[in-house]
């Protein structure tokens, strides 16, 4: 499989293709096996637990997490909790009609609970708690007359509790806690017997069971069918937002890795063991310097000599692509040096041509790439050094607070930089990695967008995954999470998340959102439904003007819309920012030309 490991989504695709071709070729596998293979196809990532489900087996009975009836070889137990499974639940689960136990709790499943589960008439226990399942509870579950346990707590389910669940005469354990359910809890059948602890932490449940009287305006009454479908349509709208969250949560595992790398880098910066030779070794084996536009007024020899002196003390940051060093020349000019470890040969040419293009892009709100050093082991990209560090640090690490005007100005600068990449560059450039650590600040807190084009450059290598690991997740648009295909509008989404981050002072995946099963976009969407969106603002931010806040929120809401067509272009964003958010000075209008 080595070849398909090249790329993350290539891998999915290949695995999907493999599954399809293999299932087509080998008719031998039992129908239950086929259903499970579709289940696996809908899983987009996991900790690897499903890797050894071999389509060439005659039946799935020895697959991990699967148990069969020894006589009939039909699947009776599918139990894969705590395996970071992410994706939707395949409706083909409904084909496992002898299934007694379905235990998929504490994974990252998203999307709806498939109503087809109602076909698994033998089901006795369903454990789906601790996922990101959304939309409403399918009333088809009421068909499962053998059901004893139904735990769907801690998901993102919305809508009403279906009355039909009251038919589940054998139900002993029922838990729908911590979802977004609303309406009156039906008093039908067995449902009357459950107490408050089965219902805690929902958005708006009422009824005898929770000792809350219902206002007489809804609930799953006789017309429950229409109301449920309206509800699920509403839920569908939110779905994409949730999708992102959950897909992000998948990447949560990766985040952990990233955190570890980051921590590693931090420790390295602080107490790094002395392998300062690293860089020197890079350049000693015969390096060459490529400068763009005479942007570096030094001889190659001078630069290389300087590079040889760099060691871990000069590290100013670590990211998905590698370490960043501070390079101070003798004449007082300072640069940032980004070390990208060499990829395979043959890639070089392509890489260099792309760098040439990136080096030709100059704009007031973009970080200037001045040249690079080409060595046998690495590429060392030489950028302008931005003394203000990254927006990420400014928002989350430094003690002094950015006030309202400073925040607006940063947002505007970032928007202009990005608009330039999207609309004024030829070829157009999709950034792909918009996040607060890629917005750098100069000494006057003016923003500059950095690392444009790099994600694309490196994505064909393993680095694609690194980009995501490096913290981009939380900023990624739902359709990008699904397809892996970047468009301008995926950048617009990330920009919207960035705006929310600047407004709230919280990282997109701040613990306070995650606790609620949401990320920053999910939280915003929730606040919007309650018309409380202003509450997202950082209380420590001084000088807020309500009018421009409302205008900015409305832009952010459009940018993080789950459907790309509803997001504005960056040009439009800049226009809106200038006309409605930033109080305009008469003489100060947008100039899209490079300096
Ligand atoms: N041109 C620069 N000037 C100043 N600091 C920089 C520059 N480029 C990068 N940095 C710092 O190095 C850190 C790591 O950068 P990078 O490798 O791009 O990773 P990431 O963008 O994922 O944080 C940044 O967060 C920033 O603090
Ligand atoms: C179902 O399978 C899981 C994992 O294989 C196992 O832990 C569990 O005990 C099984 N349940 C029953 C009732 O067989
Ligand atoms: C569920 O059962 C219905 C009717 O028995 C059938 O039409 C449908 O195809 C079944 N769905 C699945 C996924 O097996
Ligand atoms: C509710 O619980 C009581 C006592 O445990 C039992 O007698 C009754 O049958 C239950 N009702 C339903 C509908 O299951
Ligand atoms: C239901 O789940 C919630 C959240 O996991 C938990 O706090 C509660 O105790 C559970 N209720 C029952 C009846 O076990
Ligand atoms: C229900 O609420 C009422 C008034 O708030 C209270 O008197 C009663 O004890 C509560 N009953 C239960 C079962 O909690
Ligand atoms: Mg960066």
XYZ file of C-alpha atoms and ligand atoms in Angstrom:
693
model
C 0.000 0.000 0.000
C 3.053 2.179 0.087
C 1.989 4.104 -2.941
C -1.332 5.094 -1.524
C 0.189 6.395 1.652
C 1.539 9.280 -0.334
C -1.434 11.322 0.364
C -4.059 11.356 2.990
C -7.135 11.678 0.880
C -5.516 9.666 -1.854
C -5.473 6.957 0.720
C -9.168 7.201 1.463
C -10.008 7.255 -2.147
C -7.855 4.302 -2.834
C -9.211 2.411 0.067
C -12.713 3.189 -1.088
C -11.849 2.100 -4.594
C -10.149 -0.994 -3.301
C -13.166 -1.830 -1.229
C -15.450 -1.314 -4.166
C -13.383 -3.275 -6.649
C -12.702 -6.005 -4.193
C -16.315 -6.321 -3.182
C -17.208 -6.454 -6.833
C -14.612 -9.026 -7.654
C -15.082 -11.352 -4.781
C -18.643 -12.370 -4.541
C -17.781 -14.823 -1.841
C -18.199 -12.548 1.133
C -21.478 -12.873 2.936
C -24.116 -10.126 2.735
C -23.382 -9.188 6.334
C -19.746 -8.816 5.336
C -20.775 -6.550 2.496
C -22.883 -4.441 4.809
C -19.916 -4.077 7.133
C -17.678 -3.099 4.251
C -20.107 -0.317 3.378
C -20.052 0.653 7.003
C -16.284 0.873 6.776
C -16.431 2.848 3.534
C -18.448 5.532 5.285
C -15.785 5.769 7.978
C -13.323 8.365 6.815
C -10.764 7.908 9.524
C -10.017 5.848 12.573
C -7.149 4.636 14.690
C -6.691 1.760 12.287
C -8.997 -0.731 13.950
C -10.773 -1.518 10.679
C -7.639 -2.075 8.631
C -7.740 -5.810 9.033
C -11.263 -6.250 7.861
C -10.331 -8.261 4.813
C -12.850 -8.251 1.990
C -11.499 -11.562 0.748
C -12.679 -13.393 3.861
C -15.766 -15.554 3.346
C -17.503 -13.947 6.306
C -16.720 -11.127 8.721
C -16.843 -13.314 11.795
C -13.183 -12.951 12.701
C -13.014 -9.245 12.062
C -12.123 -7.061 14.960
C -15.213 -5.851 16.797
C -17.505 -8.322 15.047
C -19.143 -11.372 16.578
C -21.284 -13.880 14.729
C -23.731 -16.496 15.704
C -21.578 -19.636 15.547
C -24.173 -21.604 13.616
C -25.628 -19.142 11.147
C -22.505 -16.985 10.792
C -24.749 -13.958 10.952
C -23.397 -10.883 12.696
C -24.908 -10.441 16.137
C -22.529 -8.026 17.791
C -20.775 -5.006 16.326
C -18.735 -3.448 19.029
C -16.100 -0.827 18.205
C -16.180 1.830 20.910
C -13.308 4.243 21.591
C -11.573 3.899 18.236
C -11.707 7.449 16.877
C -14.001 6.336 14.111
C -15.135 9.318 12.150
C -17.630 9.558 9.332
C -21.292 8.889 8.928
C -23.142 5.770 9.977
C -23.882 3.750 6.876
C -27.563 3.000 6.258
C -26.372 -0.480 5.303
C -26.149 -1.222 9.001
C -29.859 -1.813 8.523
C -28.973 -4.962 6.602
C -27.515 -6.623 9.665
C -30.908 -7.934 10.586
C -29.655 -10.379 13.177
C -27.687 -7.762 15.067
C -28.277 -7.792 18.803
C -25.651 -5.363 20.009
C -24.479 -2.187 18.341
C -21.776 -0.477 20.367
C -20.144 2.440 18.567
C -19.974 4.811 21.488
C -17.217 7.317 22.128
C -16.114 7.741 18.572
C -16.462 10.722 16.263
C -19.401 9.692 14.127
C -21.402 12.526 12.667
C -24.526 12.933 10.572
C -27.862 11.345 11.284
C -28.656 8.102 13.045
C -29.767 6.078 10.006
C -33.446 5.289 10.162
C -32.580 1.955 8.538
C -31.477 0.769 11.971
C -35.188 0.203 12.447
C -34.717 -2.869 10.230
C -32.414 -4.575 12.718
C -35.341 -6.083 14.520
C -33.231 -8.206 16.863
C -31.362 -5.279 18.391
C -31.232 -5.421 22.148
C -28.667 -2.785 22.921
C -27.650 0.373 21.119
C -24.726 2.354 22.407
C -24.055 5.459 20.359
C -23.274 7.893 23.124
C -20.298 10.204 22.891
C -20.327 10.920 19.163
C -21.359 13.951 17.119
C -24.557 12.537 15.704
C -27.014 15.203 14.662
C -30.507 15.686 13.245
C -33.453 14.131 15.004
C -33.907 10.723 16.575
C -35.444 8.481 13.884
C -38.843 7.288 14.989
C -38.034 3.988 13.278
C -36.109 3.061 16.413
C -39.552 2.519 17.874
C -39.744 -0.645 15.749
C -36.997 -2.339 17.719
C -39.237 -4.272 20.050
C -36.373 -6.261 21.570
C -34.502 -3.146 22.606
C -33.410 -3.060 26.244
C -30.778 -0.361 26.142
C -30.741 2.828 24.114
C -27.926 5.189 24.947
C -27.613 8.105 22.537
C -26.486 10.647 25.108
C -23.764 13.205 24.436
C -24.371 13.785 20.767
C -25.738 16.750 18.852
C -29.224 15.406 18.303
C -31.976 17.927 17.854
C -35.739 17.959 17.470
C -38.310 16.074 19.493
C -38.205 12.714 21.172
C -40.408 10.504 18.965
C -43.537 9.161 20.625
C -42.988 5.823 18.948
C -40.138 5.096 21.330
C -42.857 4.509 23.885
C -43.548 1.206 22.141
C -40.231 -0.221 23.307
C -41.729 -2.387 26.000
C -38.461 -4.041 26.976
C -36.504 -0.836 27.333
C -34.731 -0.737 30.677
C -32.055 1.834 30.051
C -32.701 4.997 28.085
C -30.416 7.998 27.908
C -30.714 11.055 25.676
C -28.815 13.403 27.974
C -26.636 16.228 26.673
C -28.063 16.728 23.223
C -30.054 19.597 21.761
C -33.481 18.033 22.096
C -36.575 20.135 22.566
C -40.283 19.821 23.228
C -42.329 17.778 25.594
C -41.149 14.328 26.495
C -43.854 11.911 25.374
C -45.735 10.137 28.134
C -46.397 7.176 25.897
C -45.726 3.661 27.074
C -42.394 2.929 28.591
C -41.169 6.504 28.283
C -43.163 7.520 31.321
C -40.932 5.405 33.511
C -37.662 7.238 32.935
C -36.506 9.975 35.226
C -34.656 13.208 34.928
C -31.236 11.570 34.726
C -32.160 10.177 31.298
C -32.822 13.668 29.964
C -30.355 16.070 31.554
C -28.561 18.730 29.573
C -30.821 19.272 26.613
C -31.788 22.542 25.076
C -35.435 22.560 25.976
C -37.173 19.430 27.165
C -40.258 19.590 29.321
C -42.661 17.109 30.788
C -43.506 15.081 33.799
C -40.269 13.121 33.697
C -38.164 16.222 34.246
C -40.709 17.973 36.426
C -41.027 20.906 34.015
C -44.465 21.891 32.803
C -44.742 22.369 29.071
C -46.103 25.469 27.513
C -48.634 24.085 25.107
C -46.768 24.819 21.934
C -45.300 21.840 20.325
C -43.876 18.551 21.163
C -44.276 15.438 19.164
C -48.034 15.540 19.026
C -50.291 13.982 16.413
C -48.720 16.012 13.659
C -45.318 14.877 14.782
C -44.391 13.739 11.330
C -44.394 17.145 9.729
C -42.781 18.825 12.678
C -40.030 16.269 12.796
C -39.213 16.752 9.173
C -39.175 20.519 9.525
C -36.953 20.044 12.491
C -34.612 17.785 10.665
C -34.389 20.256 7.847
C -33.307 22.865 10.301
C -30.886 20.390 11.684
C -29.585 19.657 8.221
C -28.601 23.267 7.867
C -26.553 23.030 10.959
C -25.223 19.711 9.853
C -22.275 21.016 7.951
C -21.156 23.064 10.872
C -21.297 20.006 12.994
C -19.591 18.000 10.338
C -16.649 20.245 10.637
C -16.554 19.915 14.347
C -16.717 16.218 14.270
C -14.344 15.825 11.432
C -12.102 18.136 13.351
C -12.456 15.993 16.347
C -11.189 13.126 14.285
C -8.228 15.137 13.581
C -8.170 15.615 17.328
C -5.955 12.621 17.504
C -3.690 14.311 15.064
C -3.854 17.455 17.118
C -2.505 15.491 20.000
C 0.428 14.512 17.862
C 0.799 18.119 16.850
C 0.708 19.230 20.448
C 3.366 16.727 21.233
C 5.468 17.994 18.365
C 4.841 21.489 19.527
C 5.731 20.672 23.064
C 8.763 18.879 21.750
C 9.710 21.987 19.893
C 9.149 24.090 22.967
C 11.331 21.892 25.094
C 13.836 21.863 22.331
C 13.862 25.645 22.250
C 14.291 25.825 25.996
C 16.615 23.015 26.826
C 17.558 21.720 23.411
C 20.450 19.385 23.383
C 23.263 20.734 21.410
C 22.716 19.629 17.870
C 23.221 23.094 16.565
C 25.245 21.524 13.820
C 21.982 20.635 12.166
C 21.740 23.750 10.065
C 25.455 23.963 9.500
C 25.339 20.455 8.197
C 22.544 21.416 5.866
C 24.611 24.064 4.214
C 28.051 22.552 4.491
C 27.362 19.857 1.912
C 27.266 22.402 -0.884
C 24.412 24.865 -0.816
C 23.304 27.524 -3.216
C 21.320 30.673 -2.617
C 18.530 31.821 -4.877
C 17.475 35.419 -4.482
C 14.423 37.054 -5.917
C 14.630 40.495 -7.483
C 17.862 41.391 -5.810
C 15.865 41.311 -2.616
C 18.844 40.149 -0.648
C 21.738 42.544 -0.891
C 24.326 40.004 0.183
C 26.599 37.563 -1.509
C 25.710 33.910 -1.338
C 28.884 33.337 0.596
C 27.886 35.828 3.277
C 24.503 34.278 3.670
C 25.814 30.748 3.871
C 28.430 31.811 6.378
C 25.675 33.320 8.482
C 23.517 30.240 8.133
C 26.318 28.119 9.504
C 26.246 30.053 12.727
C 22.576 29.426 13.405
C 21.660 26.981 16.125
C 18.754 26.150 18.356
C 19.061 29.412 20.228
C 17.899 31.189 17.118
C 14.701 29.219 16.777
C 11.711 31.542 16.959
C 8.993 29.114 16.106
C 8.023 25.665 15.070
C 5.281 24.756 12.703
C 3.974 22.022 10.527
C 6.682 22.574 7.974
C 9.614 22.724 10.324
C 11.534 25.151 12.444
C 11.807 28.886 11.939
C 15.036 30.671 12.784
C 15.895 34.303 13.233
C 18.631 35.333 10.862
C 20.360 38.596 11.774
C 22.773 39.895 9.188
C 25.779 42.014 10.109
C 24.217 45.148 8.662
C 21.320 44.878 11.100
C 18.737 43.443 8.719
C 16.780 40.608 10.175
C 15.120 37.742 8.340
C 13.112 34.715 9.264
C 14.449 31.447 7.962
C 12.083 28.579 7.486
C 13.686 25.185 7.234
C 11.870 22.617 5.187
C 13.501 19.242 5.200
C 14.188 17.906 1.763
C 11.568 15.889 0.070
C 12.329 13.251 -2.507
C 14.386 14.168 -5.521
C 12.685 15.120 -8.721
C 10.286 17.201 -6.727
C 12.947 19.867 -6.627
C 12.303 21.416 -10.011
C 8.624 21.795 -9.413
C 9.322 23.161 -5.991
C 11.741 25.733 -7.293
C 9.410 26.952 -9.992
C 6.646 27.378 -7.448
C 8.952 29.214 -5.093
C 9.867 31.512 -7.929
C 6.195 32.390 -8.295
C 5.749 32.902 -4.571
C 8.846 35.060 -4.513
C 7.409 37.281 -7.201
C 4.367 38.172 -5.119
C 4.861 41.424 -3.290
C 2.148 43.175 -1.389
C 1.845 45.387 1.609
C -0.195 42.801 3.492
C 1.818 39.741 2.554
C 5.028 38.455 4.102
C 7.765 38.850 1.575
C 9.723 35.788 0.483
C 13.135 37.072 -0.457
C 14.883 33.948 -1.532
C 15.888 30.535 -0.439
C 18.861 28.399 0.199
C 19.035 25.132 -1.601
C 21.000 22.457 0.157
C 21.256 18.717 -0.294
C 19.162 18.089 2.798
C 16.776 20.998 3.038
C 15.254 24.122 1.649
C 15.742 27.226 3.737
C 13.218 29.882 2.835
C 14.206 33.418 3.674
C 11.354 35.708 4.653
C 11.086 39.162 6.092
C 11.185 38.994 9.839
C 8.063 40.388 11.471
C 8.913 41.736 14.913
C 5.337 41.584 16.176
C 5.264 37.787 15.934
C 2.109 35.968 15.023
C -1.472 36.958 15.707
C -1.797 33.649 17.484
C 0.751 34.734 20.065
C -0.679 38.226 20.271
C -4.154 36.923 21.020
C -3.437 33.952 23.184
C -0.041 34.280 24.749
C 0.841 37.865 25.352
C -0.480 39.593 28.398
C -1.208 42.985 26.873
C -4.540 43.055 25.123
C -5.323 44.100 21.614
C -7.989 46.769 21.662
C -10.903 46.974 19.275
C -9.258 49.225 16.704
C -6.134 47.111 16.630
C -8.209 43.990 16.095
C -10.206 45.576 13.296
C -7.060 46.781 11.634
C -5.541 43.308 11.753
C -8.664 41.773 10.281
C -8.710 44.333 7.511
C -5.031 43.785 6.694
C -5.458 40.028 6.593
C -8.504 40.419 4.372
C -6.615 42.632 1.963
C -3.670 40.266 1.782
C -5.938 37.351 1.094
C -8.029 39.303 -1.413
C -4.840 40.114 -3.268
C -3.904 36.434 -3.468
C -7.365 35.489 -4.677
C -8.107 38.260 -7.084
C -5.017 40.127 -8.142
C -2.398 37.433 -8.513
C -1.870 35.549 -11.699
C -2.127 32.638 -11.284
C -4.571 33.083 -8.451
C -3.363 31.680 -5.194
C -5.405 29.794 -2.693
C -3.764 30.058 0.656
C -5.123 26.826 2.164
C -3.693 27.457 5.583
C -5.306 30.624 6.912
C -5.018 30.592 10.684
C -3.853 32.993 13.332
C -0.293 31.708 13.364
C -0.023 32.589 9.690
C -1.015 36.196 10.264
C 2.132 37.966 11.341
C 2.351 41.435 12.810
C 4.849 44.168 12.167
C 5.998 46.660 14.761
C 2.840 48.736 14.289
C 0.476 45.793 14.630
C -0.209 45.785 10.916
C -1.111 42.335 9.686
C 0.678 40.367 7.020
C -0.385 37.050 5.645
C 2.378 34.467 5.594
C 2.917 31.000 4.191
C 0.634 31.442 1.210
C 1.141 28.768 -1.365
C 3.228 26.593 0.891
C 0.440 24.230 1.789
C -0.150 23.462 -1.853
C 3.514 23.119 -2.491
C 3.920 20.559 0.213
C 0.637 18.769 0.123
C 1.670 16.187 -2.403
C 4.130 15.048 0.165
C 3.362 13.665 3.555
C 3.267 17.237 4.692
C -0.354 17.558 3.733
C -1.203 15.745 6.871
C 1.252 17.875 8.769
C -0.512 21.015 7.697
C -3.645 19.751 9.224
C -1.874 18.475 12.260
C -0.210 21.791 12.680
C -3.410 23.371 13.851
C -5.209 24.332 10.697
C -8.032 22.111 11.722
C -10.738 24.142 13.340
C -10.274 26.544 10.449
C -11.098 24.066 7.716
C -14.294 24.397 5.730
C -16.614 21.403 5.885
C -16.447 20.708 2.160
C -12.663 20.756 2.342
C -12.670 18.260 5.161
C -14.730 16.019 2.948
C -13.155 16.434 -0.444
C -9.706 17.729 0.356
C -10.124 20.067 -2.583
C -9.312 23.675 -1.837
C -11.127 26.555 -3.487
C -11.066 30.266 -2.796
C -14.175 29.816 -0.718
C -12.412 27.400 1.615
C -10.029 30.238 2.421
C -13.011 32.521 2.994
C -14.334 30.070 5.546
C -10.992 29.961 7.337
C -10.937 33.736 7.272
C -14.360 33.773 8.910
C -13.060 31.506 11.647
C -10.087 33.823 12.032
C -12.427 36.795 12.493
C -14.296 34.885 15.187
C -11.021 34.052 16.860
C -9.978 37.698 16.875
C -13.389 38.772 18.175
C -13.625 36.163 20.883
C -9.982 35.942 21.851
C -10.423 32.186 21.860
C -8.915 29.535 19.653
C -11.392 27.903 17.273
C -11.261 24.716 19.277
C -11.086 26.265 22.710
C -11.994 23.864 25.494
C -15.073 25.891 26.382
C -16.529 25.127 22.939
C -15.424 21.522 22.881
C -17.088 20.923 26.221
C -20.340 21.851 24.565
C -19.573 19.535 21.678
C -18.975 22.503 19.422
C -16.218 24.503 17.887
C -16.241 28.233 17.503
C -18.485 28.109 14.437
C -20.926 25.789 16.136
C -20.988 28.104 19.106
C -21.636 31.098 16.900
C -24.451 29.284 15.136
C -25.956 28.419 18.462
C -25.734 32.012 19.670
C -27.280 33.190 16.410
C -30.324 30.979 16.902
C -30.837 32.721 20.220
C -29.970 36.126 18.819
C -27.126 36.421 21.309
C -24.245 36.513 18.836
C -22.721 39.558 20.500
C -21.822 37.363 23.446
C -19.037 35.800 21.442
C -16.918 38.905 21.909
C -13.896 38.866 24.180
C -14.923 40.741 27.334
C -11.355 41.923 27.758
C -11.436 43.809 24.481
C -11.717 47.541 24.999
C -13.310 50.174 22.818
C -15.918 48.047 21.089
C -18.393 49.880 18.901
C -21.651 48.019 18.672
C -22.472 49.111 15.161
C -19.261 47.921 13.647
C -19.373 44.817 15.820
C -22.740 43.882 14.373
C -21.510 44.491 10.857
C -18.388 42.416 11.466
C -20.400 39.592 12.983
C -22.646 39.554 9.983
C -19.619 39.271 7.679
C -18.159 36.475 9.798
C -21.475 34.636 9.767
C -21.545 34.783 5.979
C -17.939 33.629 5.713
C -18.481 30.546 7.852
C -21.633 29.567 6.063
C -21.602 25.847 5.466
C -22.283 26.182 1.768
C -19.452 27.784 -0.191
C -21.831 29.664 -2.516
C -23.222 31.612 0.404
C -19.806 32.910 1.385
C -18.733 36.263 -0.024
C -15.541 36.608 -2.055
C -12.577 38.194 -0.328
C -13.005 41.252 -2.509
C -16.506 41.616 -1.209
C -15.301 41.055 2.338
C -12.817 43.883 1.988
C -15.543 46.140 0.578
C -17.885 45.306 3.425
C -15.188 45.769 6.026
C -14.306 49.166 4.661
C -17.808 50.439 4.154
C -19.502 49.050 7.231
C -17.019 48.049 9.864
C -14.016 50.320 9.871
C -15.087 53.908 10.368
C -13.736 55.332 7.180
C -11.468 58.328 6.981
C -12.229 60.243 3.778
C -8.707 60.003 2.465
C -8.085 56.421 3.368
C -9.452 54.036 0.810
C -8.563 50.590 -0.297
C -5.608 50.337 -2.569
C -5.220 46.896 -3.978
C -1.974 47.638 -5.747
C 1.217 46.298 -4.344
C 3.473 48.824 -2.782
N 8.536 35.915 9.048
C 8.408 35.669 10.356
N 8.700 36.620 11.249
C 8.558 36.395 12.575
N 8.146 35.235 13.099
C 7.837 34.248 12.267
C 7.958 34.408 10.854
N 7.576 33.263 10.276
C 7.223 32.422 11.280
N 7.389 33.007 12.478
C 7.113 32.420 13.785
O 7.385 31.045 13.712
C 6.233 30.292 14.050
C 6.170 29.043 13.221
O 5.894 29.373 11.898
P 5.452 28.298 10.854
O 6.579 27.335 10.646
O 4.937 29.020 9.673
O 4.324 27.465 11.551
P 2.836 27.883 11.872
O 2.440 28.918 10.881
O 2.106 26.611 11.729
O 2.847 28.386 13.288
C 5.068 31.228 13.815
O 3.979 30.907 14.639
C 5.662 32.569 14.163
O 5.577 32.782 15.551
C -19.741 -7.849 21.924
O -18.417 -7.734 21.405
C -17.532 -7.021 22.245
C -16.212 -6.895 21.532
O -15.927 -7.974 20.737
C -17.392 -7.718 23.591
O -16.568 -6.966 24.430
C -18.763 -7.831 24.204
O -18.682 -8.548 25.418
C -19.697 -8.541 23.246
N -21.010 -8.590 23.871
C -21.690 -9.721 23.970
C -22.968 -9.658 24.723
O -21.290 -10.751 23.478
C -35.452 -2.047 5.507
O -36.683 -2.709 5.356
C -37.494 -2.188 4.331
C -38.818 -2.908 4.347
O -38.727 -4.156 4.930
C -36.782 -2.350 2.995
O -37.535 -1.788 1.973
C -35.441 -1.629 3.069
O -34.707 -1.829 1.880
C -34.638 -2.133 4.238
N -33.447 -1.331 4.345
C -32.261 -1.862 4.524
C -31.129 -0.936 4.581
O -32.098 -3.047 4.635
C -43.255 1.401 34.662
O -42.689 0.881 35.844
C -43.604 0.185 36.666
C -42.917 -0.188 37.956
O -41.548 -0.476 37.768
C -44.121 -1.033 35.919
O -45.061 -1.713 36.716
C -44.802 -0.559 34.647
O -45.224 -1.655 33.893
C -43.856 0.303 33.831
N -44.594 0.875 32.743
C -44.258 0.631 31.477
C -45.129 1.255 30.454
O -43.280 -0.046 31.183
C -27.063 9.674 30.979
O -25.855 10.219 30.484
C -25.433 11.362 31.209
C -24.249 11.934 30.475
O -23.361 10.943 30.097
C -25.141 10.972 32.646
O -24.722 12.100 33.371
C -26.406 10.386 33.251
O -26.156 9.958 34.552
C -26.922 9.251 32.416
N -28.202 8.827 32.912
C -28.432 7.616 33.340
C -29.842 7.279 33.694
O -27.544 6.781 33.435
C -41.324 19.051 41.149
O -41.311 20.463 41.362
C -42.145 20.896 42.429
C -42.158 22.407 42.447
O -41.003 22.939 41.891
C -41.617 20.289 43.720
O -42.464 20.683 44.812
C -41.618 18.780 43.605
O -41.055 18.211 44.759
C -40.795 18.334 42.382
N -40.926 16.916 42.209
C -39.876 16.156 41.912
C -40.167 14.706 41.731
O -38.754 16.595 41.796
Mg 3.219 29.803 9.339
